[in-house]
Coordinates of C-alpha atoms in Angstrom, one line a residue:
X1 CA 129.6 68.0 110.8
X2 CA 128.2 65.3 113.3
X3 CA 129.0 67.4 116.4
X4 CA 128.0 70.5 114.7
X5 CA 124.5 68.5 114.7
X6 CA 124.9 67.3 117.9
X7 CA 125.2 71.2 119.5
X8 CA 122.5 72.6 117.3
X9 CA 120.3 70.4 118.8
X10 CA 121.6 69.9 122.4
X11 CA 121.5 74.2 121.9
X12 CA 117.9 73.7 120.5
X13 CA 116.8 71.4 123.6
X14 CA 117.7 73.4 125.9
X15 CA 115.2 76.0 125.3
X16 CA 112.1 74.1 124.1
X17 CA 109.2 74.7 126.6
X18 CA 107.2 71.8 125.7
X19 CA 107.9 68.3 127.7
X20 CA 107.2 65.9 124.6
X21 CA 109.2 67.8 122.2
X22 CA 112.3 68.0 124.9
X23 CA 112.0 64.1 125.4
X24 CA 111.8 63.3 121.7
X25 CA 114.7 65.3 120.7
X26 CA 116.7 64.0 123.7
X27 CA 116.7 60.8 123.0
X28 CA 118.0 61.2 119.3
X29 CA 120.8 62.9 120.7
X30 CA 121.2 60.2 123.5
X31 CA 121.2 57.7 120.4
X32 CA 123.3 60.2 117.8
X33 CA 120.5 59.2 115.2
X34 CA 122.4 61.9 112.8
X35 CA 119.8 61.2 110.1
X36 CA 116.5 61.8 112.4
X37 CA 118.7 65.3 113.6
X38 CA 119.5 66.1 110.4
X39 CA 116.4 66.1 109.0
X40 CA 114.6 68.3 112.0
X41 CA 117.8 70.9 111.7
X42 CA 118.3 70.8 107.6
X43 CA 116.4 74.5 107.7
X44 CA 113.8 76.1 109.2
X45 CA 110.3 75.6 108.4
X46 CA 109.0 78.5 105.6
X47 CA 106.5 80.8 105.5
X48 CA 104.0 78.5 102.4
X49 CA 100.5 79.6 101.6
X50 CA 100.0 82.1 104.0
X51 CA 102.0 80.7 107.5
X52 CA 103.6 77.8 108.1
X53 CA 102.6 74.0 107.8
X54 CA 104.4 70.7 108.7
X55 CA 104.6 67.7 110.4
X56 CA 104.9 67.8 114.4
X57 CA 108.3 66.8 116.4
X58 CA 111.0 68.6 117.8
X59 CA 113.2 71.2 115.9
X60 CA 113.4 74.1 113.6
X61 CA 112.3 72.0 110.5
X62 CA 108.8 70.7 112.8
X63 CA 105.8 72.0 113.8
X64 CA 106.0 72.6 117.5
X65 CA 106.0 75.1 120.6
X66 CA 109.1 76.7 120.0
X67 CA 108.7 77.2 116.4
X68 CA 105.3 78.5 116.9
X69 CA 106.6 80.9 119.6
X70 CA 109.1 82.2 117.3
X71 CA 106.4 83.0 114.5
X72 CA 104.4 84.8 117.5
X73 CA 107.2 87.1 118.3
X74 CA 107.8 87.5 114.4
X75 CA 104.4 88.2 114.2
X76 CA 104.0 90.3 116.8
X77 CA 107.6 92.8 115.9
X78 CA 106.2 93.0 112.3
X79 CA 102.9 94.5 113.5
X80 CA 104.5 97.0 116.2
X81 CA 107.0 98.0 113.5
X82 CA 103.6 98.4 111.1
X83 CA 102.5 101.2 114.0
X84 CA 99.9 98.6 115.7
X85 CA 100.9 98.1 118.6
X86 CA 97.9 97.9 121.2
X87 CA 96.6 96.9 118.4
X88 CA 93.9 93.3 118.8
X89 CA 95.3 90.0 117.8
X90 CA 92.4 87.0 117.5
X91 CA 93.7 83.8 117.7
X92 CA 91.3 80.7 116.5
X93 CA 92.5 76.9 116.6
X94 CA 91.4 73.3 115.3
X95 CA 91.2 70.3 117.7
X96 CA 94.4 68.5 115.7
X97 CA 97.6 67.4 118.4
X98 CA 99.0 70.9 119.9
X99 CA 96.2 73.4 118.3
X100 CA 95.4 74.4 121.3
X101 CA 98.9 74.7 123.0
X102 CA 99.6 76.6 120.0
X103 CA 97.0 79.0 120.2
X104 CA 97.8 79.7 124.3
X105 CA 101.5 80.4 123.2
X106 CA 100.3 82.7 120.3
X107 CA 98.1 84.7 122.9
X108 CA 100.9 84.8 125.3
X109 CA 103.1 86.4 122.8
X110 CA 101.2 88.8 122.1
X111 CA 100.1 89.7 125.2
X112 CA 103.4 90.3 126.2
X113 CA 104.7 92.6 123.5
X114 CA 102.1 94.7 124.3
X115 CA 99.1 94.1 121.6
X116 CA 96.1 92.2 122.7
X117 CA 95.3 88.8 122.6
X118 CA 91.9 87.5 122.4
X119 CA 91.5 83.6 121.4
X120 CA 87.9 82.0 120.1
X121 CA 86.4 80.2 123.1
X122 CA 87.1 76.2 121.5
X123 CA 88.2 74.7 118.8
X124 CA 85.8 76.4 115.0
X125 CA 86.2 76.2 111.7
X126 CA 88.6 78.8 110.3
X127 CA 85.7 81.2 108.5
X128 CA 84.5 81.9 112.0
X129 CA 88.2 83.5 112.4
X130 CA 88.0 85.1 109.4
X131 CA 84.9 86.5 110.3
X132 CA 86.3 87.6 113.3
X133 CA 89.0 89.4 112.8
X134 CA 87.1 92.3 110.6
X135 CA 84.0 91.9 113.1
X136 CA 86.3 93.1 116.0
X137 CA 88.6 95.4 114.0
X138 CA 91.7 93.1 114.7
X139 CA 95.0 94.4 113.3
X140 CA 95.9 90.3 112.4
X141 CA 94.4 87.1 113.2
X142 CA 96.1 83.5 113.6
X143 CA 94.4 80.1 113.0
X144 CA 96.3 77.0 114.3
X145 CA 95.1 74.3 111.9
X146 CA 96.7 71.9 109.2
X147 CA 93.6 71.5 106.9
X148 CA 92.8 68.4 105.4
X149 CA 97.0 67.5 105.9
X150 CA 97.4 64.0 107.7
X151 CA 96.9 63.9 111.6
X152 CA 101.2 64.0 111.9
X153 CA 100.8 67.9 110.9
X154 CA 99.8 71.1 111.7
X155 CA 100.2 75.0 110.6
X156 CA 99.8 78.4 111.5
X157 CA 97.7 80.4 109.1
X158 CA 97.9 84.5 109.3
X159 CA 95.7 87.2 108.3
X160 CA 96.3 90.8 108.4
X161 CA 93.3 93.1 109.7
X162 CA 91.6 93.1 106.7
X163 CA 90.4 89.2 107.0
X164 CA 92.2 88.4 103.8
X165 CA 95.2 85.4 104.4
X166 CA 98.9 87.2 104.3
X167 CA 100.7 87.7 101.0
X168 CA 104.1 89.5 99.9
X169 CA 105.5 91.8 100.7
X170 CA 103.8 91.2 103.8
X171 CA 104.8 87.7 104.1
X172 CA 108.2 88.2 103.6
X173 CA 108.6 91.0 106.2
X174 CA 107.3 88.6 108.6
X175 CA 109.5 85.9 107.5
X176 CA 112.9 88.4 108.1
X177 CA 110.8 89.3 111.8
X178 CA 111.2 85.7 112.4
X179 CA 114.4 84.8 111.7
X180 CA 115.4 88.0 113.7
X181 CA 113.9 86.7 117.1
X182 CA 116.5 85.8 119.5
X183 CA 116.8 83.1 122.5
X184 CA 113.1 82.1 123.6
X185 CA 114.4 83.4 126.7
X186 CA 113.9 87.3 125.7
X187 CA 110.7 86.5 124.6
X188 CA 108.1 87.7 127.1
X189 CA 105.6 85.3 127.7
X190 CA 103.1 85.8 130.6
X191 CA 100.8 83.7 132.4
X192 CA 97.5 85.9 131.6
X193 CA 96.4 88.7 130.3
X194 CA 94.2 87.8 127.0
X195 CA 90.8 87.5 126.5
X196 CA 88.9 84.2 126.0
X197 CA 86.1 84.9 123.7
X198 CA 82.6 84.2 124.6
X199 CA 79.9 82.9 122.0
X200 CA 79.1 86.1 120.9
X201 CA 81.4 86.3 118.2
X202 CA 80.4 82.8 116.8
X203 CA 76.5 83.7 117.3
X204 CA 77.2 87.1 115.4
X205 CA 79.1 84.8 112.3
X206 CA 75.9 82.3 112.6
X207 CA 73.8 85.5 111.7
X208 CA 75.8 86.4 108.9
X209 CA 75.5 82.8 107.4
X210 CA 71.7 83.8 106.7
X211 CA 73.0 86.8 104.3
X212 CA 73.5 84.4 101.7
X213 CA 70.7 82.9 101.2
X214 CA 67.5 84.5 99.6
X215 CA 64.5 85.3 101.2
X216 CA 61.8 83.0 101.1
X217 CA 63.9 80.4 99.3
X218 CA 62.8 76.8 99.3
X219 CA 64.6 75.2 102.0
X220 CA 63.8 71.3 102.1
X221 CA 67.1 69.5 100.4
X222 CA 67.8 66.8 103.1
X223 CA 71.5 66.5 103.9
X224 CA 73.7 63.5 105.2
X225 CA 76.6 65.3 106.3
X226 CA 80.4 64.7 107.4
X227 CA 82.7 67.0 109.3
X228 CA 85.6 64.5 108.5
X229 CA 86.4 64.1 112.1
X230 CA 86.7 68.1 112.0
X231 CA 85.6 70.9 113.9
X232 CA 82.5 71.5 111.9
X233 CA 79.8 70.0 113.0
X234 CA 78.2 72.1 115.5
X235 CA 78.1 75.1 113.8
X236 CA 77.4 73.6 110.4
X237 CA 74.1 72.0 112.0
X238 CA 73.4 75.1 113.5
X239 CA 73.8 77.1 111.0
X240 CA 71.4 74.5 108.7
X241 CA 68.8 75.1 111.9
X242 CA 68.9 78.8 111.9
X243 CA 67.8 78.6 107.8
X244 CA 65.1 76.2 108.5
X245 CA 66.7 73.1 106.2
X246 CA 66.2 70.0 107.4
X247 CA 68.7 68.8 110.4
X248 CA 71.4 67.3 108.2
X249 CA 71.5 62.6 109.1
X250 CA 75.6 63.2 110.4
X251 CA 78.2 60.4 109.5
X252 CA 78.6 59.3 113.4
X253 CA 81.9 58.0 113.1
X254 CA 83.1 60.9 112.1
X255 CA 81.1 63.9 113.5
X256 CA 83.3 64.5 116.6
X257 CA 86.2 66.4 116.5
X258 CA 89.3 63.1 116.7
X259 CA 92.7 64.7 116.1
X260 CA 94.3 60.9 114.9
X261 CA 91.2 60.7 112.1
X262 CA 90.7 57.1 112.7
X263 CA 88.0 56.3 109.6
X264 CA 90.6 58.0 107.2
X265 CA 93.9 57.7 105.6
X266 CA 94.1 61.2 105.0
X267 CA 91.1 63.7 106.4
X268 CA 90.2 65.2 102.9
X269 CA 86.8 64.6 100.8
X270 CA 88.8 64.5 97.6
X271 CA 91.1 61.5 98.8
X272 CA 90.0 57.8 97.7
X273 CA 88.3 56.3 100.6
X274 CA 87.2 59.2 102.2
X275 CA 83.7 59.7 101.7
X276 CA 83.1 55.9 102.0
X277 CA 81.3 56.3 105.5
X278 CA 79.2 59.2 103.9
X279 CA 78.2 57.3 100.8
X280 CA 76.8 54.2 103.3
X281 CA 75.5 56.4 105.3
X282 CA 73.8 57.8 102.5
X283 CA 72.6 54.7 101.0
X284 CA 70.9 54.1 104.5
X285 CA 69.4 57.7 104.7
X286 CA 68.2 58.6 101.1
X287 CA 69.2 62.0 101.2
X288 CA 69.2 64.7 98.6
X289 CA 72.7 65.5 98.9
X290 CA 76.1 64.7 100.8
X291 CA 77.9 67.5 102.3
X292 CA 81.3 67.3 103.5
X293 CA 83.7 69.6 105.0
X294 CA 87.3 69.0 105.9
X295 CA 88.9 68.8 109.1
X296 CA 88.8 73.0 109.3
X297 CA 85.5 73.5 108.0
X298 CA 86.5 76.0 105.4
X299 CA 86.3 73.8 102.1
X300 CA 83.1 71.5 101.4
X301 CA 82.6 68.7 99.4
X302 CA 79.0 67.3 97.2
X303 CA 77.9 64.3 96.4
X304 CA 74.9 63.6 94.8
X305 CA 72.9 60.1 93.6
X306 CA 74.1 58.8 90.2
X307 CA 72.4 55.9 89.5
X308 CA 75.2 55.2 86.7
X309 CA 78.1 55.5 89.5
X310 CA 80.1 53.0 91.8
X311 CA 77.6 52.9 94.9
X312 CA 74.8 55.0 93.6
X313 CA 76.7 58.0 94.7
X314 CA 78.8 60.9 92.6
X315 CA 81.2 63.5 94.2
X316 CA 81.1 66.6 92.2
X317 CA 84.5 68.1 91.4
X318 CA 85.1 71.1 92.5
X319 CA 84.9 72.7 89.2
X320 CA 81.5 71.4 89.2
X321 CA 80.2 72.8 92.5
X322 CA 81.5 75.9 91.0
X323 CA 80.1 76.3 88.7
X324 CA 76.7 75.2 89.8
X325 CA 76.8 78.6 92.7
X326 CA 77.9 81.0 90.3
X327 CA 75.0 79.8 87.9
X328 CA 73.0 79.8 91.2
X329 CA 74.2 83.6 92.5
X330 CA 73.7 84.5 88.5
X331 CA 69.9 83.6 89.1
X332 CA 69.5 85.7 91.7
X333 CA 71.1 88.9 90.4
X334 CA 73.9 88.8 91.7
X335 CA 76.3 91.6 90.6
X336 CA 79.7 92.1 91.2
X337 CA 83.3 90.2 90.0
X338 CA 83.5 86.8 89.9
X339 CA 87.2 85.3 90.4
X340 CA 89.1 81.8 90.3
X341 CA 92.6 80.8 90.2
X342 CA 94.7 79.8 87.3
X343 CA 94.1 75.9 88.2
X344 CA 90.3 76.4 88.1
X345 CA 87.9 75.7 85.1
X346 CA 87.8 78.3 82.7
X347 CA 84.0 77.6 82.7
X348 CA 83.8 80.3 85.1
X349 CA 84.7 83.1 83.2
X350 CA 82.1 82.3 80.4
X351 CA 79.2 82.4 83.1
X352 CA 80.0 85.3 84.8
X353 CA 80.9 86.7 80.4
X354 CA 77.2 86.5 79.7
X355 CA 75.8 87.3 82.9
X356 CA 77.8 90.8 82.3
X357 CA 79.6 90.4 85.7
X358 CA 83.4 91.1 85.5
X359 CA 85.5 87.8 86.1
X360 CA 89.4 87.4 87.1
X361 CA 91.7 84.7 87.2
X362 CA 94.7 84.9 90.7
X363 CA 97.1 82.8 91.6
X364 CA 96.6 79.6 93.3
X365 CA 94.7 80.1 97.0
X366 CA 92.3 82.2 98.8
X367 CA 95.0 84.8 100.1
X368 CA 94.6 86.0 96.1
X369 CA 91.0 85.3 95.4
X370 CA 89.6 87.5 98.5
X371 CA 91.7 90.5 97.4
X372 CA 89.9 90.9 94.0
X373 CA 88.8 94.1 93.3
X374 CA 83.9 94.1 93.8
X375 CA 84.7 90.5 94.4
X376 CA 80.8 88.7 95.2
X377 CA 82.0 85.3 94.7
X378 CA 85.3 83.5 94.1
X379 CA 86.3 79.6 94.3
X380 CA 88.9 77.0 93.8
X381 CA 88.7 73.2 92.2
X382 CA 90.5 72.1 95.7
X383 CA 86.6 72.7 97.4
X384 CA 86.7 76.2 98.4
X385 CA 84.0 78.9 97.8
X386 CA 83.9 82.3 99.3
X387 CA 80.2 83.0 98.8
X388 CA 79.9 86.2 101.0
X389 CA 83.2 88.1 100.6
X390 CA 81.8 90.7 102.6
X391 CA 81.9 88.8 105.7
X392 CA 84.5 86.0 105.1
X393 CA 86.9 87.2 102.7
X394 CA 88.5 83.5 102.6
X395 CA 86.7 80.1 101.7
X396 CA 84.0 79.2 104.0
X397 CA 82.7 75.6 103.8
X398 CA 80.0 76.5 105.9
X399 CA 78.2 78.8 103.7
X400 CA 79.0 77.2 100.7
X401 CA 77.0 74.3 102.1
X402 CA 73.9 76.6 102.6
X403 CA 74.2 77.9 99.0
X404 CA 74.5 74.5 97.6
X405 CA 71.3 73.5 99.6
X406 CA 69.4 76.4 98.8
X407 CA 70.0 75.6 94.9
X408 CA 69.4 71.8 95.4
X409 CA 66.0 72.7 97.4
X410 CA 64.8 74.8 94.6
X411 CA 65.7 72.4 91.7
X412 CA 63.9 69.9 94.1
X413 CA 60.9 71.9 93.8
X414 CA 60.7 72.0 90.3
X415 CA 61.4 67.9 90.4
X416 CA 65.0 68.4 88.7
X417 CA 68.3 68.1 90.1
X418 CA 72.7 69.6 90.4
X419 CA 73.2 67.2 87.6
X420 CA 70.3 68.8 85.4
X421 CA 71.6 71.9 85.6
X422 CA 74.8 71.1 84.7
X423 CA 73.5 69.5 81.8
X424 CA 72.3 72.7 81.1
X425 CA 75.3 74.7 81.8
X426 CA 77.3 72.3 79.4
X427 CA 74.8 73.0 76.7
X428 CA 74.9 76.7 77.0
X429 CA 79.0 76.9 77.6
X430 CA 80.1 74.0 76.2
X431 CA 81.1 71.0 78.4
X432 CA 84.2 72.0 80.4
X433 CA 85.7 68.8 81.4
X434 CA 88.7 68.6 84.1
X435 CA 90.7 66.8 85.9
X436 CA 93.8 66.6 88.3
X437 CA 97.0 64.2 87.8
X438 CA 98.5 64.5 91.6
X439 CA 101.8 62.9 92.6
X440 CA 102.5 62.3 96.5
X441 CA 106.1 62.1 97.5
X442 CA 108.7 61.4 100.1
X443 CA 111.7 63.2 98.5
X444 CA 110.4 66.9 97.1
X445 CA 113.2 66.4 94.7
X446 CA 111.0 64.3 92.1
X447 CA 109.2 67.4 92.1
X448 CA 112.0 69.2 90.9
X449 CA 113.0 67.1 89.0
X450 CA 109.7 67.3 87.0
X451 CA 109.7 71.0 86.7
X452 CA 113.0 70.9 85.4
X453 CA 112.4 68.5 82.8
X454 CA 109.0 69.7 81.5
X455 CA 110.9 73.4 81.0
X456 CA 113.8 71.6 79.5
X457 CA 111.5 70.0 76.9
X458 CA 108.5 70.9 77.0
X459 CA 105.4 68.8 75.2
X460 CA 104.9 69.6 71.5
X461 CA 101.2 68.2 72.0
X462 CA 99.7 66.8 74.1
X463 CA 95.9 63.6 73.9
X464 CA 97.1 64.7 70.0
X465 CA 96.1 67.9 70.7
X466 CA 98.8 70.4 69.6
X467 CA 100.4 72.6 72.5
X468 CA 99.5 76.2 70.6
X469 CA 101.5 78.4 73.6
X470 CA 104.0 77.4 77.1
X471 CA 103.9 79.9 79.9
X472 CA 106.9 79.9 82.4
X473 CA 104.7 80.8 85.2
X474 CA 108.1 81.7 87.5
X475 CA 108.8 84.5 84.9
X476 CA 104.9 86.3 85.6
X477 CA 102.5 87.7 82.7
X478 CA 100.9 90.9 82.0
X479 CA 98.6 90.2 85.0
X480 CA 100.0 87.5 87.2
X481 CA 102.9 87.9 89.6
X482 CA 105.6 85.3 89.1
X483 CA 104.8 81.6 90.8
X484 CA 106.3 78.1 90.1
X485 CA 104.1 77.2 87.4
X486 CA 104.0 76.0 83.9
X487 CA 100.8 76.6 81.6
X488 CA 100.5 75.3 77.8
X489 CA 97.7 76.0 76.1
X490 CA 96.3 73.8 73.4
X491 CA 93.4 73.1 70.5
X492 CA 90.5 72.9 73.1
X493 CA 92.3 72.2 76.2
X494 CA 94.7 73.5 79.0
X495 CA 97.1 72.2 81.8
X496 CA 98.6 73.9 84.5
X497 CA 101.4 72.0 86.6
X498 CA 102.6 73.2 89.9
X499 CA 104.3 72.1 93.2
X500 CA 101.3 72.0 95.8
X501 CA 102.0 75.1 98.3
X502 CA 100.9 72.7 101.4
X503 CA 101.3 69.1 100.4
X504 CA 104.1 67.1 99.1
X505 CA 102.3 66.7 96.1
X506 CA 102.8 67.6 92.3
X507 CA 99.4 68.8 90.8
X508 CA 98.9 68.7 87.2
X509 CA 95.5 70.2 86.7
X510 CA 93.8 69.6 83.2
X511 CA 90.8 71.0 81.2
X512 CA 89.2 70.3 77.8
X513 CA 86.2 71.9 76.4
X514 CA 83.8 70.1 73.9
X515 CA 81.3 71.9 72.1
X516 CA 78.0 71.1 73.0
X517 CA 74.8 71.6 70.6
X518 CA 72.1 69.9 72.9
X519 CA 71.3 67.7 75.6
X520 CA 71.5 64.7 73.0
X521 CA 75.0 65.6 72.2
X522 CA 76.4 65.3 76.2
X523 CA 76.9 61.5 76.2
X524 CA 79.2 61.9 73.6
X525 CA 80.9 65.1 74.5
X526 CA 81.7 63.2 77.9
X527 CA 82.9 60.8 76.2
X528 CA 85.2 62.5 74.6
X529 CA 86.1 65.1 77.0
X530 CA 87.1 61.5 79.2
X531 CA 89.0 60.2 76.4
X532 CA 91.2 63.4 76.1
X533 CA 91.9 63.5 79.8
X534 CA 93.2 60.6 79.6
X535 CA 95.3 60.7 77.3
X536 CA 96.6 64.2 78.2
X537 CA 97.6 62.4 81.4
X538 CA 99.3 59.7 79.8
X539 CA 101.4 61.8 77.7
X540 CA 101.9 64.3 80.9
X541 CA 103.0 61.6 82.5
X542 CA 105.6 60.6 80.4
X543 CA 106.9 64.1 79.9
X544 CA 107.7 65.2 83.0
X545 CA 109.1 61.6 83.8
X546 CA 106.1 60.9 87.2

C-alpha cells in the first residue's frame, strides 16, 4: 500500500508542468508523509455544481495545472465528439492563486485540439463570461474561479453554448472524457494561437446592464459598496456610472482584487464578520444602501439602516432581496416565468400567483434556474439573481445591484424604504420567515452521517409543529430529478436539508409562514416566525445528531 502511494505520486510528479506543485509534492515523497499523499491521491476531484472546485496543491484530489489540463482535454474531446470542433471556446478567470495559469492552460488546450480559444482580456466577474459566450456564439465557455470558497481554493466552472452552467447528461459525458485523457504528454499544448479579448466584449455586456432598468427611473439611491476583495469593482462602478446613480463610497480595504482576502475569514457577505468593514464604512458615509458582491461578482448582498439592529445596519437575506425584485419587476409589468430553487422561500411563488406570471421551483443552483422554460427572473437565498435571462442566463451580481438601486431610489422618492415594502409584501402574502442551520466540517462523513440518520428516523414534528409529509429527495418527484435531499413539510412551515454542492457544509434551510392581517400585526408575527425558527433548529439539531 505505502509504495503503491509512493509510485502514484512519484508517476504523478513526473508529469506536472507547474514548478510549485512539482516542489510540493516532492518533498512529501522525499519525507514519505503517507497521510499528506494519501489524501491528494484518495480519488480524483468530481465534476460538483457545474466543474470542479477544491483546494490548491499537488495531485489528482487538488486543484492545480495538471488537473485543470486534464478537464481541458476532457472538455475539449467531449465537444469534438458533440460535432464542434472549430468550434469557439471563451475562457474568463478571477484574480484568486493560479486563475490565470488556469485560464492560459485551458486556451492552450483548446487551441491545440483544434477549436478556438479566446480568453477575456483580465480578470471579470463571471456574468461578463456568461454574457459572452451567447454574444460571440461560443460552443462552451470556462470560468476559473472558486466563488466566495476560502483563498486555499479554486474551480473550474463550464457552460455549454447556450450560456446556461453544464448539467447531466452533459456533465457526466464530460466526466467519462476526463477520466479517458491519457499521459499529459499526448496532450497538445502550444505556445499561441488564441485570441486575447479586447474590451469590446465587456463594453457590449456594460450596455446590456442598462436593459434592466426602466426608462426614466429615479436613480439617486447612494451606495457604499464592497467587491469583497473580488474582481467587481470596476465594472460594478461603471456599470452604476453608465445609469446615472450616484458613484457608489467603495470599502477601500477591500476594493482591489487580493487573492489571500486579508479583511476576511472567508470572502462571502453571508459569513459573520464579513460585512464588518462595509457596515463602518457605512456608518461614516450615510448611504442608502450597502451593496456587496462576492469575490466573482455574480451573487450580491443588501444591507440597509435598521435603527433596531447591532450597528445601525441589517443585511437582508437573500429571500428578502428576492423577494423585494420580483415585487419590483411585478411593478413594472414584467411578464414571463418566475423560478427559485427548492431551498428558496416559497414567498416567491405567491407573488409571481397573483401577478398571473407562471412560477417554478429547480433544483439547487443556477445551472437549473436559467434553463426554465419564458424564464424573466429567477433567484436563490445563497445571493443570486438572474434579473435579465436574456443576456446572462446565470446569476449576475452586477445587475441585481442596479435593480435593487433602481427600486430603493424610487421608494426614496416617495420618502419610504426596502423595509416598507416588505412590510407590505408580508401583509399581502403573509410573513414568510426563513432561515439557514449550516454545519462546516473537516471530515464530509458527519455529513453522511446526518443524512443517514434523519432518513433512518426521521422527525415526527418538528418547533411542535407536526411534520404532515417527508420527501426522499434522492428518489425524485413528479417534477424534480433525483438529488441528495430530504424535504418535510409541516403545519405552516418547511425544511429542506442537503449536502452543500461546493462547501463542506451541511445546509438545513427553514421556512415558516405567519398570517399576517395588517401592519399592526408584524411585530408579533416576527416574533413568532423567530420563535419557530428557533426551535425548528433546535429540534433539527438534535435529529440529525449536528
Amino acid at each position: 500500500m505505502q509504495q503503491d502511494l509512493i509510485t502514484q505520486a512519484r508517476t504523478w510528479l513526473a508529469e506536472d508542468p507547474d514548478p510549485e506543485t512539482r516542489d510540493e509534492l516532492a518533498k512529501l515523497i522525499d519525507a514519505e508523509d503517507l497521510d499528506a499523499l494519501a489524501a491528494r491521491f484518495a480519488g480524483t476531484l468530481q465534476f460538483g455544481t457545474a466543474g470542479l472546485r477544491g483546494e490548491l496543491g499537488a495531485g489528482p484530489m487538488r486543484m492545480n495545472r495538471s488537473v485543470v489540463i486534464r478537464a481541458a482535454a476532457g472538455l475539449a474531446a467531449y465537444l469534438k465528439a458533440q460535432g464542434r470542433t472549430g468550434g469557439l471556446v471563451v475562457i474568463g478567470y478571477d484574480a484568486r492563486y493560479k486563475s490565470a495559469d488556469f485560464a492560459r492552460d485551458t486556451a492552450a488546450v483548446m487551441t491545440g485540439a483544434g477549436l478556438r480559444a479566446a480568453v477575456l482580456p483580465r480578470p471579470l466577474p463571471t456574468p461578463v463570461l456568461a454574457y459572452a459566450i451567447r454574444h460571440l456564439g461560443a460552443v462552451a465557455g470556462v470560468e476559473v474561479t472558486a466563488s466566495h470558497n476560502p483563498p486555499r481554493d479554486n474551480g473550474y466552472k463550464v457552460y455549454l453554448g447556450d450560456g446556461s452552467q453544464i448539467v447531466p447528461p452533459a456533465d457526466g459525458e464530460i466526466a467519462d472524457a476526463i477520466a479517458a485523457v491519457g499521459p499529459l504528454a499526448g496532450v497538445d499544448r502550444p505556445e499561441n494561437g488564441w485570441e486575447i479579448l479586447g474590451d469590446e466584449v465587456l463594453d457590449a455586456y456594460l450596455a446590456r446592464t442598462d436593459a434592466v432598468l426602466a426608462a426614466g427611473s429615479p436613480r439617486t439611491a447612494r451606495t457604499v459598496y464592497t467587491a469583497m476583495h473580488g474582481v467587481g469593482t470596476s465594472v460594478l462602478t461603471a456599470a452604476f456610472a453608465r445609469a446615472g446613480f450616484p458613484a457608489p463610497v467603495l470599502v477601500t480595504e477591500q476594493a482591489e482584487p487580493d487573492p489571500a482576502f486579508p479583511t476576511v475569514a472567508f470572502p462571502n457577505p453571508e459569513e459573520p464578520g464579513a460585512m464588518d468593514l462595509a457596515f463602518a464604512t457605512a456608518r461614516r458615509a450615510n448611504p442608502d444602501l450597502v451593496i456587496a458582491n462576492d469575490p466573482d461578482a455574480d451573487r450580491c448582498a443588501v444591507a440597509v439602516p435598521d435603527a433596531t439592529a447591532d450597528g445601525g445596519w441589517r443585511m437582508l437575506r437573500g429571500d428578502e432581496v428576492g423577494a423585494l425584485l420580483a415585487a419590483h419587476l411585478v411593478a413594472r409589468g414584467a411578464t414571463g416565468v418566475f423560478a427559485e430553487s427548492i431551498v428558496s422561500s416559497s414567498l416567491l411563488g405567491r407573488i409571481a400567483e397573483k401577478a398571473g406570471n407562471g412560477y417554478e421551483e429547480t433544483l439547487t443552483g443556477f445551472k437549473w434556474i436559467a434553463r426554465v422554460d419564458g424564464l424573466r427572473y429567477g433567484y436563490e437565498e445563497a445571493l443570486g439573481y438572474c434579473v435579465d435571462p436574456d443576456g446572462v442566463r446565470d446569476k449576475d451580481g452586477i445587475t441585481a445591484a442596479l435593480l435593487v438601486a433602481e427600486l430603493a431610489s424610487g421608494l426614496k422618492e416617495q420618502g419610504r424604504t426596502l423595509l416598507d415594502l416588505l412590510d407590505d409584501i408580508a401583509v399581502e402574502h403573509g410573513l414568510h420567515a426563513t432561515d439557514q442551520l449550516s454545519v462546516r466540517v473537516e471530515d464530509l462523513s458527519v455529513i453522511a452521517d446526518a443524512m443517514r440518520r434523519l432518513r433512518d428516523t426521521p422527525p415526527t414534528a418538528l418547533a411542535g409543529l407536526a411534520v404532515t409529509s417527508a420527501e426522499d429527495l434522492s428518489e425524485g418527484t413528479e417534477h424534480l430529478p433525483p438529488t441528495d435531499g430530504l424535504r418535510y413539510h409541516l403545519d405552516g412551515a418547511r425544511v429542506i436539508v442537503r449536502p452543500s454542492g461546493t462547501e463542506p457544509k451541511l445546509k438545513c434551510y427553514l421556512e415558516v409562514v405567519v398570517p399576517v392581517a395588517s401592519a399592526g400585526e408584524l411585530p408579533a408575527a416576527r416574533a413568532k416566525g423567530a420563535e419557530l425558527l428557533a426551535g425548528i433548529k433546535r429540534d433539527l439539531s438534535a435529529a440529525a445528531g449536528i
